[in-house]
Amino acid sequence: VFGLLFLPVRAPMLLVLLLVSGYMGLHWAEVAPLLLSRAETPLQLELAGPLFWPLQCLQALVVVVVCAMPDLLLRELSQLMAASKALTLVVTLLIVITGGLYLLHLAVLAEVLVLASAVLLARLDLSRLRIAPAPLVGAAGLSSWVLLGIGLGYLLHERVVAVAA
C-alpha cells in the first residue's frame, strides 16, 4: 500500500494524467451551464441537463479502457468481425459513424485525443517501472485516477465560483 502512495512520484506521467483529467473536469463544469442556456430543442435540453456529466464521464471511461487494454480489445473485435460478414459491416459502420460524429465536433475530438495521449503516456511510464497489472485491473485503476481528476477539477471550479460570488 505504501508503494502505491509514491507511485505518482515514481511515474510522473500519472500526475500529468491527473492534471489533464482535472482540466477536463474544470472545463466541463464551466461549459455545462452554457450548453444548458443555449439548448433549443427538448433533446438538447435533456442532454445538456442531467445527462451531461454522466455522458462526459462515460466518454472519458471509454477512452481510458480503449487505451488501457488495446491488445485485448482489438483481439476480441477482430474475432467478432471474423465471425460473420454482417457483424463486420455493423462494427465498421459503428466505427465510421462514431468517428464522423467526433470529426463534426473537433473540440470534443481534441479532448479525446489529449486524454488518450495522457493515458498512453501514463501506461508507458508504468511499463518503464515494470508495473504491468492485469488489463482489467489497469483499466480500473487508470479509470478511477481519471475520475478522481475530473472530480477535483469540478470541485476546483465550484470553489472558484463560490469565492468569486
Steps between C-alpha positions, in 0.01 A plus 500: 500500500788735583650443154172604335508835680836586346410366155410846360843624610678209334283524187449873438277442199233390748509855636469632144198272449348633824559860384351433156191337647475780757508756222227308318282502813563871543415566137183288509380676814539831319338383174199317648299813595576658161367195317189504716431865418546443123283187477227550241337160465373263771774250410772765536347608830497141624860432393627831640319452830524194724662277236795731429730379778426127468554514122826692534629261765391201291690642204811542717466145634466355150816684392688370805383141451589503129845645576563281805445167327517547122643155426219317677228717345642478149536123525137464613381744233685315224357167618152654500547637150636167377184325618280632219480757224192658656682564827793642305266744327329600825830556684649694208192722471503564875866602491455722193189672638660557840817636339293727276309639797826579676635667186190719486585631846875555488514641855371169637743309278784712636398419859487130420842507332661690788355259756604198292854637468522558875375147574748346257786704649399385849498138382842549344631647824359207698657251261833682544470413870410143401151534645264301281173413674238282340310687226178538698685605817703755302188636329318525833795673666550753222123557476475578869805730469336689212167525682685630807659770283166592344344525846785717625459731199128530567559576869761761407249668269238505774749652745602771251135584428419512872794732572417726204136535608 
